[in-house]
PDB file of N, CA and C in Angstrom:
ATOM      1  N   MET A   1     138.040-146.313 111.157  1.00  0.00           N
ATOM      2  CA  MET A   1     137.654-144.769 110.467  1.00  0.00           C
ATOM      3  C   MET A   1     136.795-145.896 109.752  1.00  0.00           C
ATOM      4  N   SER A   2     135.139-145.610 109.372  1.00  0.00           N
ATOM      5  CA  SER A   2     134.283-145.649 108.140  1.00  0.00           C
ATOM      6  C   SER A   2     134.478-144.993 106.972  1.00  0.00           C
ATOM      7  N   GLU A   3     134.257-145.322 105.639  1.00  0.00           N
ATOM      8  CA  GLU A   3     134.019-144.610 104.365  1.00  0.00           C
ATOM      9  C   GLU A   3     133.054-143.883 104.382  1.00  0.00           C
ATOM     10  N   GLU A   4     131.918-144.502 105.452  1.00  0.00           N
ATOM     11  CA  GLU A   4     131.349-144.375 104.980  1.00  0.00           C
ATOM     12  C   GLU A   4     131.779-142.047 105.976  1.00  0.00           C
ATOM     13  N   SER A   5     131.860-141.725 107.048  1.00  0.00           N
ATOM     14  CA  SER A   5     132.368-141.283 108.032  1.00  0.00           C
ATOM     15  C   SER A   5     132.612-139.250 107.349  1.00  0.00           C
ATOM     16  N   HIS A   6     133.577-140.862 106.417  1.00  0.00           N
ATOM     17  CA  HIS A   6     135.026-139.252 105.315  1.00  0.00           C
ATOM     18  C   HIS A   6     134.091-139.521 104.212  1.00  0.00           C
ATOM     19  N   ILE A   7     133.611-138.680 103.393  1.00  0.00           N
ATOM     20  CA  ILE A   7     133.636-138.238 102.171  1.00  0.00           C
ATOM     21  C   ILE A   7     134.914-136.967 101.238  1.00  0.00           C
ATOM     22  N   ILE A   8     135.090-137.997 100.237  1.00  0.00           N
ATOM     23  CA  ILE A   8     136.544-137.564  99.457  1.00  0.00           C
ATOM     24  C   ILE A   8     136.152-136.557  98.283  1.00  0.00           C
ATOM     25  N   PRO A   9     135.631-135.530  98.002  1.00  0.00           N
ATOM     26  CA  PRO A   9     135.353-135.460  97.054  1.00  0.00           C
ATOM     27  C   PRO A   9     136.147-135.603  95.575  1.00  0.00           C
ATOM     28  N   LYS A  10     135.152-135.687  94.228  1.00  0.00           N
ATOM     29  CA  LYS A  10     136.366-136.053  93.104  1.00  0.00           C
ATOM     30  C   LYS A  10     137.486-135.522  92.181  1.00  0.00           C
ATOM     31  N   HIS A  11     136.006-134.200  92.174  1.00  0.00           N
ATOM     32  CA  HIS A  11     135.557-133.122  91.086  1.00  0.00           C
ATOM     33  C   HIS A  11     135.871-132.209  91.740  1.00  0.00           C
ATOM     34  N   LEU A  12     137.822-131.662  92.340  1.00  0.00           N
ATOM     35  CA  LEU A  12     137.566-130.121  92.832  1.00  0.00           C
ATOM     36  C   LEU A  12     138.097-129.491  91.297  1.00  0.00           C
ATOM     37  N   ASP A  13     138.513-129.116  90.586  1.00  0.00           N
ATOM     38  CA  ASP A  13     138.427-128.618  89.566  1.00  0.00           C
ATOM     39  C   ASP A  13     137.714-128.233  88.735  1.00  0.00           C
ATOM     40  N   ASP A  14     136.529-129.014  88.941  1.00  0.00           N
ATOM     41  CA  ASP A  14     135.271-128.670  87.519  1.00  0.00           C
ATOM     42  C   ASP A  14     134.421-127.279  87.463  1.00  0.00           C
ATOM     43  N   PRO A  15     134.776-126.751  86.213  1.00  0.00           N
ATOM     44  CA  PRO A  15     133.495-125.616  86.325  1.00  0.00           C
ATOM     45  C   PRO A  15     132.463-125.518  87.188  1.00  0.00           C
ATOM     46  N   PRO A  16     132.184-124.306  87.515  1.00  0.00           N
ATOM     47  CA  PRO A  16     130.815-124.399  88.109  1.00  0.00           C
ATOM     48  C   PRO A  16     129.768-124.281  86.815  1.00  0.00           C
ATOM     49  N   MET A  17     128.348-125.476  87.154  1.00  0.00           N
ATOM     50  CA  MET A  17     128.012-125.949  86.091  1.00  0.00           C
ATOM     51  C   MET A  17     126.628-124.610  86.095  1.00  0.00           C
ATOM     52  N   TYR A  18     125.700-124.891  84.363  1.00  0.00           N
ATOM     53  CA  TYR A  18     124.513-124.265  85.183  1.00  0.00           C
ATOM     54  C   TYR A  18     123.210-125.367  84.131  1.00  0.00           C
ATOM     55  N   LEU A  19     122.785-126.431  85.280  1.00  0.00           N
ATOM     56  CA  LEU A  19     122.440-127.743  84.661  1.00  0.00           C
ATOM     57  C   LEU A  19     123.539-128.673  83.928  1.00  0.00           C
ATOM     58  N   MET A  20     123.310-128.860  82.178  1.00  0.00           N
ATOM     59  CA  MET A  20     124.146-129.542  82.266  1.00  0.00           C
ATOM     60  C   MET A  20     125.680-129.491  80.649  1.00  0.00           C
ATOM     61  N   TRP A  21     125.359-127.737  81.491  1.00  0.00           N
ATOM     62  CA  TRP A  21     126.771-127.024  80.332  1.00  0.00           C
ATOM     63  C   TRP A  21     126.333-126.477  81.307  1.00  0.00           C
ATOM     64  N   ASP A  22     128.761-125.523  81.167  1.00  0.00           N
ATOM     65  CA  ASP A  22     128.941-124.665  81.519  1.00  0.00           C
ATOM     66  C   ASP A  22     128.521-123.495  81.795  1.00  0.00           C
ATOM     67  N   ALA A  23     129.504-122.983  83.501  1.00  0.00           N
ATOM     68  CA  ALA A  23     128.463-121.756  83.596  1.00  0.00           C
ATOM     69  C   ALA A  23     128.213-120.415  82.218  1.00  0.00           C
ATOM     70  N   ASP A  24     130.494-120.944  81.867  1.00  0.00           N
ATOM     71  CA  ASP A  24     130.650-119.499  80.891  1.00  0.00           C
ATOM     72  C   ASP A  24     129.650-120.340  79.287  1.00  0.00           C
ATOM     73  N   GLU A  25     129.270-121.206  78.832  1.00  0.00           N
ATOM     74  CA  GLU A  25     128.820-121.726  77.515  1.00  0.00           C
ATOM     75  C   GLU A  25     126.907-121.032  77.347  1.00  0.00           C
ATOM     76  N   ALA A  26     126.437-121.448  79.071  1.00  0.00           N
ATOM     77  CA  ALA A  26     125.436-121.119  79.116  1.00  0.00           C
ATOM     78  C   ALA A  26     124.942-119.857  79.804  1.00  0.00           C
ATOM     79  N   TYR A  27     125.896-118.404  79.885  1.00  0.00           N
ATOM     80  CA  TYR A  27     125.988-117.397  79.549  1.00  0.00           C
ATOM     81  C   TYR A  27     126.074-117.345  78.294  1.00  0.00           C
ATOM     82  N   ALA A  28     126.672-117.793  77.559  1.00  0.00           N
ATOM     83  CA  ALA A  28     127.021-116.961  76.128  1.00  0.00           C
ATOM     84  C   ALA A  28     125.780-118.235  75.480  1.00  0.00           C
ATOM     85  N   PHE A  29     125.017-118.943  75.871  1.00  0.00           N
ATOM     86  CA  PHE A  29     123.931-118.986  74.834  1.00  0.00           C
ATOM     87  C   PHE A  29     122.284-117.507  75.685  1.00  0.00           C
ATOM     88  N   LEU A  30     122.181-118.087  77.034  1.00  0.00           N
ATOM     89  CA  LEU A  30     121.685-117.104  77.393  1.00  0.00           C
ATOM     90  C   LEU A  30     121.396-115.356  77.241  1.00  0.00           C
ATOM     91  N   GLY A  31     122.433-115.116  76.648  1.00  0.00           N
ATOM     92  CA  GLY A  31     122.786-113.261  76.205  1.00  0.00           C
ATOM     93  C   GLY A  31     122.449-113.239  75.092  1.00  0.00           C
ATOM     94  N   PRO A  32     122.607-113.419  74.417  1.00  0.00           N
ATOM     95  CA  PRO A  32     122.065-113.133  73.405  1.00  0.00           C
ATOM     96  C   PRO A  32     120.155-113.480  73.133  1.00  0.00           C
ATOM     97  N   VAL A  33     119.724-114.600  73.770  1.00  0.00           N
ATOM     98  CA  VAL A  33     118.059-114.833  74.198  1.00  0.00           C
ATOM     99  C   VAL A  33     117.667-113.454  74.842  1.00  0.00           C
ATOM    100  N   PHE A  34     118.825-113.280  76.315  1.00  0.00           N
ATOM    101  CA  PHE A  34     118.110-112.285  76.924  1.00  0.00           C
ATOM    102  C   PHE A  34     117.961-110.471  76.538  1.00  0.00           C
ATOM    103  N   LEU A  35     119.174-110.810  75.896  1.00  0.00           N
ATOM    104  CA  LEU A  35     119.048-109.259  74.831  1.00  0.00           C
ATOM    105  C   LEU A  35     118.303-109.165  73.725  1.00  0.00           C
ATOM    106  N   VAL A  36     118.197-109.602  73.193  1.00  0.00           N
ATOM    107  CA  VAL A  36     116.887-109.475  71.935  1.00  0.00           C
ATOM    108  C   VAL A  36     115.534-109.581  72.509  1.00  0.00           C
ATOM    109  N   VAL A  37     115.169-109.949  73.423  1.00  0.00           N
ATOM    110  CA  VAL A  37     112.874-110.713  74.112  1.00  0.00           C
ATOM    111  C   VAL A  37     113.959-109.119  74.857  1.00  0.00           C
ATOM    112  N   THR A  38     114.420-108.388  75.284  1.00  0.00           N
ATOM    113  CA  THR A  38     114.206-107.222  76.051  1.00  0.00           C
ATOM    114  C   THR A  38     113.797-105.994  75.013  1.00  0.00           C
ATOM    115  N   PHE A  39     114.925-105.951  74.181  1.00  0.00           N
ATOM    116  CA  PHE A  39     114.236-104.805  74.103  1.00  0.00           C
ATOM    117  C   PHE A  39     113.140-105.010  72.453  1.00  0.00           C
ATOM    118  N   SER A  40     112.927-106.583  72.372  1.00  0.00           N
ATOM    119  CA  SER A  40     111.724-106.770  70.807  1.00  0.00           C
ATOM    120  C   SER A  40     110.650-108.340  71.325  1.00  0.00           C
ATOM    121  N   PRO A  41     110.010-108.107  72.827  1.00  0.00           N
ATOM    122  CA  PRO A  41     109.401-109.369  72.896  1.00  0.00           C
ATOM    123  C   PRO A  41     108.409-109.584  71.680  1.00  0.00           C
ATOM    124  N   SER A  42     108.684-110.537  71.357  1.00  0.00           N
ATOM    125  CA  SER A  42     108.345-111.528  70.008  1.00  0.00           C
ATOM    126  C   SER A  42     108.755-113.187  69.940  1.00  0.00           C
ATOM    127  N   LEU A  43     107.791-113.594  69.834  1.00  0.00           N
ATOM    128  CA  LEU A  43     108.444-115.554  69.319  1.00  0.00           C
ATOM    129  C   LEU A  43     109.236-115.733  68.338  1.00  0.00           C
ATOM    130  N   MET A  44     109.181-114.896  67.325  1.00  0.00           N
ATOM    131  CA  MET A  44     109.752-114.458  66.125  1.00  0.00           C
ATOM    132  C   MET A  44     111.542-114.216  66.798  1.00  0.00           C
ATOM    133  N   ASN A  45     111.292-113.005  67.805  1.00  0.00           N
ATOM    134  CA  ASN A  45     113.457-112.430  68.681  1.00  0.00           C
ATOM    135  C   ASN A  45     112.939-113.320  69.682  1.00  0.00           C
ATOM    136  N   PHE A  46     112.259-114.198  69.684  1.00  0.00           N
ATOM    137  CA  PHE A  46     113.277-114.804  70.635  1.00  0.00           C
ATOM    138  C   PHE A  46     113.610-116.334  69.994  1.00  0.00           C
ATOM    139  N   LEU A  47     112.790-117.227  68.691  1.00  0.00           N
ATOM    140  CA  LEU A  47     113.459-117.682  68.438  1.00  0.00           C
ATOM    141  C   LEU A  47     114.948-117.384  67.755  1.00  0.00           C
ATOM    142  N   LEU A  48     114.754-116.103  67.076  1.00  0.00           N
ATOM    143  CA  LEU A  48     116.323-115.623  67.161  1.00  0.00           C
ATOM    144  C   LEU A  48     117.831-115.698  68.023  1.00  0.00           C
ATOM    145  N   GLY A  49     117.236-115.420  68.850  1.00  0.00           N
ATOM    146  CA  GLY A  49     117.779-115.312  70.274  1.00  0.00           C
ATOM    147  C   GLY A  49     117.991-116.500  70.541  1.00  0.00           C
ATOM    148  N   GLY A  50     117.195-117.521  70.740  1.00  0.00           N
ATOM    149  CA  GLY A  50     117.600-118.958  70.172  1.00  0.00           C
ATOM    150  C   GLY A  50     119.274-119.351  69.450  1.00  0.00           C
ATOM    151  N   ILE A  51     118.397-118.719  68.130  1.00  0.00           N
ATOM    152  CA  ILE A  51     119.491-119.712  67.442  1.00  0.00           C
ATOM    153  C   ILE A  51     120.802-118.767  66.834  1.00  0.00           C
ATOM    154  N   LEU A  52     120.810-117.345  67.635  1.00  0.00           N
ATOM    155  CA  LEU A  52     122.181-116.763  68.242  1.00  0.00           C
ATOM    156  C   LEU A  52     123.301-116.837  69.298  1.00  0.00           C
ATOM    157  N   GLY A  53     122.381-117.635  70.018  1.00  0.00           N
ATOM    158  CA  GLY A  53     122.783-117.852  71.532  1.00  0.00           C
ATOM    159  C   GLY A  53     123.079-119.570  71.257  1.00  0.00           C
ATOM    160  N   PHE A  54     122.245-120.637  70.226  1.00  0.00           N
ATOM    161  CA  PHE A  54     123.477-121.648  70.218  1.00  0.00           C
ATOM    162  C   PHE A  54     124.471-121.611  69.401  1.00  0.00           C
ATOM    163  N   PHE A  55     124.637-120.192  68.512  1.00  0.00           N
ATOM    164  CA  PHE A  55     125.505-120.317  67.559  1.00  0.00           C
ATOM    165  C   PHE A  55     126.894-120.413  68.396  1.00  0.00           C
ATOM    166  N   SER A  56     126.637-118.926  69.161  1.00  0.00           N
ATOM    167  CA  SER A  56     127.782-118.126  70.107  1.00  0.00           C
ATOM    168  C   SER A  56     128.576-119.480  70.982  1.00  0.00           C
ATOM    169  N   MET A  57     127.620-120.088  71.812  1.00  0.00           N
ATOM    170  CA  MET A  57     127.335-120.958  72.419  1.00  0.00           C
ATOM    171  C   MET A  57     129.046-122.175  72.056  1.00  0.00           C
ATOM    172  N   ARG A  58     128.608-122.799  71.029  1.00  0.00           N
ATOM    173  CA  ARG A  58     129.384-123.222  70.153  1.00  0.00           C
ATOM    174  C   ARG A  58     130.602-123.021  69.378  1.00  0.00           C
ATOM    175  N   THR A  59     130.600-121.518  69.749  1.00  0.00           N
ATOM    176  CA  THR A  59     132.018-121.159  69.053  1.00  0.00           C
ATOM    177  C   THR A  59     132.775-121.159  70.678  1.00  0.00           C
ATOM    178  N   LEU A  60     131.845-119.869  71.339  1.00  0.00           N
ATOM    179  CA  LEU A  60     133.141-121.011  72.667  1.00  0.00           C
ATOM    180  C   LEU A  60     132.826-121.625  73.208  1.00  0.00           C
ATOM    181  N   ALA A  61     132.138-123.105  72.645  1.00  0.00           N
ATOM    182  CA  ALA A  61     132.709-124.169  73.203  1.00  0.00           C
ATOM    183  C   ALA A  61     134.434-124.273  72.853  1.00  0.00           C
ATOM    184  N   ARG A  62     133.945-124.565  71.528  1.00  0.00           N
ATOM    185  CA  ARG A  62     134.832-125.065  70.375  1.00  0.00           C
ATOM    186  C   ARG A  62     136.525-123.947  71.210  1.00  0.00           C
ATOM    187  N   ILE A  63     136.019-123.099  70.130  1.00  0.00           N
ATOM    188  CA  ILE A  63     137.826-122.037  71.128  1.00  0.00           C
ATOM    189  C   ILE A  63     138.209-123.012  72.370  1.00  0.00           C
ATOM    190  N   LYS A  64     137.469-123.224  73.415  1.00  0.00           N
ATOM    191  CA  LYS A  64     137.953-123.703  74.336  1.00  0.00           C
ATOM    192  C   LYS A  64     138.612-124.828  74.372  1.00  0.00           C
ATOM    193  N   SER A  65     137.714-125.445  73.447  1.00  0.00           N
ATOM    194  CA  SER A  65     138.938-127.086  73.314  1.00  0.00           C
ATOM    195  C   SER A  65     139.519-126.900  72.716  1.00  0.00           C
ATOM    196  N   ALA A  66     139.852-125.717  71.718  1.00  0.00           N
ATOM    197  CA  ALA A  66     140.971-125.599  71.094  1.00  0.00           C
ATOM    198  C   ALA A  66     142.584-125.417  71.880  1.00  0.00           C
ATOM    199  N   GLY A  67     142.510-124.070  72.634  1.00  0.00           N
ATOM    200  CA  GLY A  67     142.833-124.430  73.267  1.00  0.00           C
ATOM    201  C   GLY A  67     142.569-123.821  74.016  1.00  0.00           C
ATOM    202  N   GLY A  68     142.232-124.795  75.172  1.00  0.00           N
ATOM    203  CA  GLY A  68     141.854-124.491  76.196  1.00  0.00           C
ATOM    204  C   GLY A  68     141.154-123.574  77.587  1.00  0.00           C
ATOM    205  N   LYS A  69     141.297-123.330  78.270  1.00  0.00           N
ATOM    206  CA  LYS A  69     139.939-122.034  78.975  1.00  0.00           C
ATOM    207  C   LYS A  69     141.160-120.923  78.850  1.00  0.00           C
ATOM    208  N   GLN A  70     142.332-120.895  78.848  1.00  0.00           N
ATOM    209  CA  GLN A  70     143.176-119.691  78.298  1.00  0.00           C
ATOM    210  C   GLN A  70     143.401-119.112  77.121  1.00  0.00           C
ATOM    211  N   LEU A  71     143.102-119.635  76.527  1.00  0.00           N
ATOM    212  CA  LEU A  71     143.504-119.051  75.383  1.00  0.00           C
ATOM    213  C   LEU A  71     142.260-117.786  74.863  1.00  0.00           C
ATOM    214  N   ILE A  72     141.052-117.387  75.427  1.00  0.00           N
ATOM    215  CA  ILE A  72     140.390-116.078  75.368  1.00  0.00           C
ATOM    216  C   ILE A  72     141.438-115.183  75.947  1.00  0.00           C
ATOM    217  N   LYS A  73     142.243-115.438  76.998  1.00  0.00           N
ATOM    218  CA  LYS A  73     142.742-114.068  78.376  1.00  0.00           C
ATOM    219  C   LYS A  73     144.062-114.681  77.371  1.00  0.00           C
ATOM    220  N   HIS A  74     144.028-114.954  76.180  1.00  0.00           N
ATOM    221  CA  HIS A  74     146.047-114.402  75.422  1.00  0.00           C
ATOM    222  C   HIS A  74     145.307-113.671  74.394  1.00  0.00           C
ATOM    223  N   ALA A  75     144.222-113.923  73.966  1.00  0.00           N
ATOM    224  CA  ALA A  75     144.043-112.996  73.254  1.00  0.00           C
ATOM    225  C   ALA A  75     143.355-111.663  73.326  1.00  0.00           C
ATOM    226  N   LEU A  76     142.819-112.017  74.327  1.00  0.00           N
ATOM    227  CA  LEU A  76     142.918-110.310  74.789  1.00  0.00           C
ATOM    228  C   LEU A  76     144.136-108.967  75.165  1.00  0.00           C
ATOM    229  N   TYR A  77     144.684-110.269  76.025  1.00  0.00           N
ATOM    230  CA  TYR A  77     146.318-109.339  75.915  1.00  0.00           C
ATOM    231  C   TYR A  77     146.585-109.207  74.753  1.00  0.00           C
ATOM    232  N   TRP A  78     146.565-109.694  74.232  1.00  0.00           N
ATOM    233  CA  TRP A  78     147.538-109.622  72.953  1.00  0.00           C
ATOM    234  C   TRP A  78     146.781-108.523  72.417  1.00  0.00           C
ATOM    235  N   TYR A  79     145.685-108.236  71.893  1.00  0.00           N
ATOM    236  CA  TYR A  79     145.269-107.738  70.088  1.00  0.00           C
ATOM    237  C   TYR A  79     144.434-106.455  71.266  1.00  0.00           C
ATOM    238  N   THR A  80     144.476-106.516  72.225  1.00  0.00           N
ATOM    239  CA  THR A  80     143.672-105.220  73.222  1.00  0.00           C
ATOM    240  C   THR A  80     144.043-104.453  74.053  1.00  0.00           C
ATOM    241  N   PRO A  81     143.633-103.529  74.333  1.00  0.00           N
ATOM    242  CA  PRO A  81     144.913-102.218  75.394  1.00  0.00           C
ATOM    243  C   PRO A  81     145.342-102.661  77.107  1.00  0.00           C
ATOM    244  N   THR A  82     145.853-103.263  76.988  1.00  0.00           N
ATOM    245  CA  THR A  82     146.173-104.203  78.191  1.00  0.00           C
ATOM    246  C   THR A  82     145.688-103.374  79.671  1.00  0.00           C
ATOM    247  N   ASP A  83     145.762-102.231  80.208  1.00  0.00           N
ATOM    248  CA  ASP A  83     144.884-101.303  80.544  1.00  0.00           C
ATOM    249  C   ASP A  83     143.198-101.875  80.744  1.00  0.00           C
ATOM    250  N   ALA A  84     142.385-101.963  79.154  1.00  0.00           N
ATOM    251  CA  ALA A  84     141.303-102.474  79.780  1.00  0.00           C
ATOM    252  C   ALA A  84     140.904-103.128  80.529  1.00  0.00           C
ATOM    253  N   TRP A  85     142.325-104.017  80.655  1.00  0.00           N
ATOM    254  CA  TRP A  85     141.834-105.999  81.632  1.00  0.00           C
ATOM    255  C   TRP A  85     143.102-106.198  82.462  1.00  0.00           C
ATOM    256  N   PHE A  86     144.273-105.954  82.246  1.00  0.00           N
ATOM    257  CA  PHE A  86     144.708-107.243  83.561  1.00  0.00           C
ATOM    258  C   PHE A  86     145.394-106.256  84.011  1.00  0.00           C
ATOM    259  N   LYS A  87     146.038-106.145  84.798  1.00  0.00           N
ATOM    260  CA  LYS A  87     146.733-105.244  86.004  1.00  0.00           C
ATOM    261  C   LYS A  87     147.737-105.826  86.669  1.00  0.00           C
ATOM    262  N   PHE A  88     148.863-105.770  85.366  1.00  0.00           N
ATOM    263  CA  PHE A  88     150.320-106.665  85.908  1.00  0.00           C
ATOM    264  C   PHE A  88     151.100-105.627  86.911  1.00  0.00           C
ATOM    265  N   LYS A  89     151.615-105.826  87.784  1.00  0.00           N
ATOM    266  CA  LYS A  89     153.182-105.749  87.672  1.00  0.00           C
ATOM    267  C   LYS A  89     154.348-105.413  87.325  1.00  0.00           C
ATOM    268  N   ARG A  90     154.808-106.981  86.674  1.00  0.00           N
ATOM    269  CA  ARG A  90     155.601-106.967  86.156  1.00  0.00           C
ATOM    270  C   ARG A  90     155.724-107.019  84.753  1.00  0.00           C
ATOM    271  N   THR A  91     154.548-107.445  84.129  1.00  0.00           N
ATOM    272  CA  THR A  91     154.186-108.093  82.513  1.00  0.00           C
ATOM    273  C   THR A  91     154.231-106.709  82.124  1.00  0.00           C
ATOM    274  N   PRO A  92     154.822-106.378  81.159  1.00  0.00           N
ATOM    275  CA  PRO A  92     155.184-105.343  80.175  1.00  0.00           C
ATOM    276  C   PRO A  92     153.659-104.791  78.977  1.00  0.00           C
ATOM    277  N   SER A  93     153.474-104.410  79.297  1.00  0.00           N
ATOM    278  CA  SER A  93     151.688-103.778  77.733  1.00  0.00           C
ATOM    279  C   SER A  93     151.754-104.538  76.565  1.00  0.00           C
ATOM    280  N   SER A  94     150.905-105.257  76.414  1.00  0.00           N
ATOM    281  CA  SER A  94     150.740-105.641  75.192  1.00  0.00           C
ATOM    282  C   SER A  94     150.835-104.887  73.739  1.00  0.00           C
ATOM    283  N   ASP A  95     150.759-103.933  74.210  1.00  0.00           N
ATOM    284  CA  ASP A  95     151.146-102.812  73.063  1.00  0.00           C
ATOM    285  C   ASP A  95     152.735-102.334  72.669  1.00  0.00           C
ATOM    286  N   VAL A  96     153.165-102.220  74.001  1.00  0.00           N
ATOM    287  CA  VAL A  96     155.135-102.260  73.197  1.00  0.00           C
ATOM    288  C   VAL A  96     154.972-104.185  72.896  1.00  0.00           C
ATOM    289  N   ARG A  97     155.736-103.118  70.943  1.00  0.00           N
ATOM    290  CA  ARG A  97     156.776-104.001  70.319  1.00  0.00           C
ATOM    291  C   ARG A  97     157.834-104.477  70.930  1.00  0.00           C
ATOM    292  N   GLU A  98     158.634-103.687  71.029  1.00  0.00           N
ATOM    293  CA  GLU A  98     160.535-103.653  71.824  1.00  0.00           C
ATOM    294  C   GLU A  98     161.354-102.732  71.715  1.00  0.00           C
ATOM    295  N   PHE A  99     162.014-103.266  73.226  1.00  0.00           N
ATOM    296  CA  PHE A  99     162.146-103.030  73.777  1.00  0.00           C
ATOM    297  C   PHE A  99     163.566-101.559  74.170  1.00  0.00           C
ATOM    298  N   VAL A 100     164.187-100.446  74.066  1.00  0.00           N
ATOM    299  CA  VAL A 100     164.922 -99.905  74.071  1.00  0.00           C
ATOM    300  C   VAL A 100     166.240-100.778  75.220  1.00  0.00           C
ATOM    301  N   GLY A 101     167.748-100.841  75.444  1.00  0.00           N
ATOM    302  CA  GLY A 101     168.195-101.476  76.574  1.00  0.00           C
ATOM    303  C   GLY A 101     168.234-102.752  76.806  1.00  0.00           C
TER     304      GLY A 101
END
C-alpha cells in the first residue's frame, strides 16, 4: 500500500472556520455589522458596526480562551432559566438551589 492512496486527516476536532477565524467568532463580528447596516445604512454606521463587531469578537475569544468552549454553556445553565436553553432528563433545573429529602 502506498501512502498516497490513503490520506489520514490530522485535524478531526477543529471547529468550523470562516476565512481565518472560528465560525462563532466570525458570527460575533458579522452580527453587529449586519444589524447596524440593516437598520441605518451609511458609511459611519458601517464603521460603528465594525467596531462593535470587533469588540464582541475579541470578548468572545477571550471568554473561550479563559474557560474553554463550554464556559458560555455553563453560564447559560447557571444564570438563566434552564428550560429556555436545555432539555435535560436527569439534571435538575438550575433555579432549584436546595433539595428536600
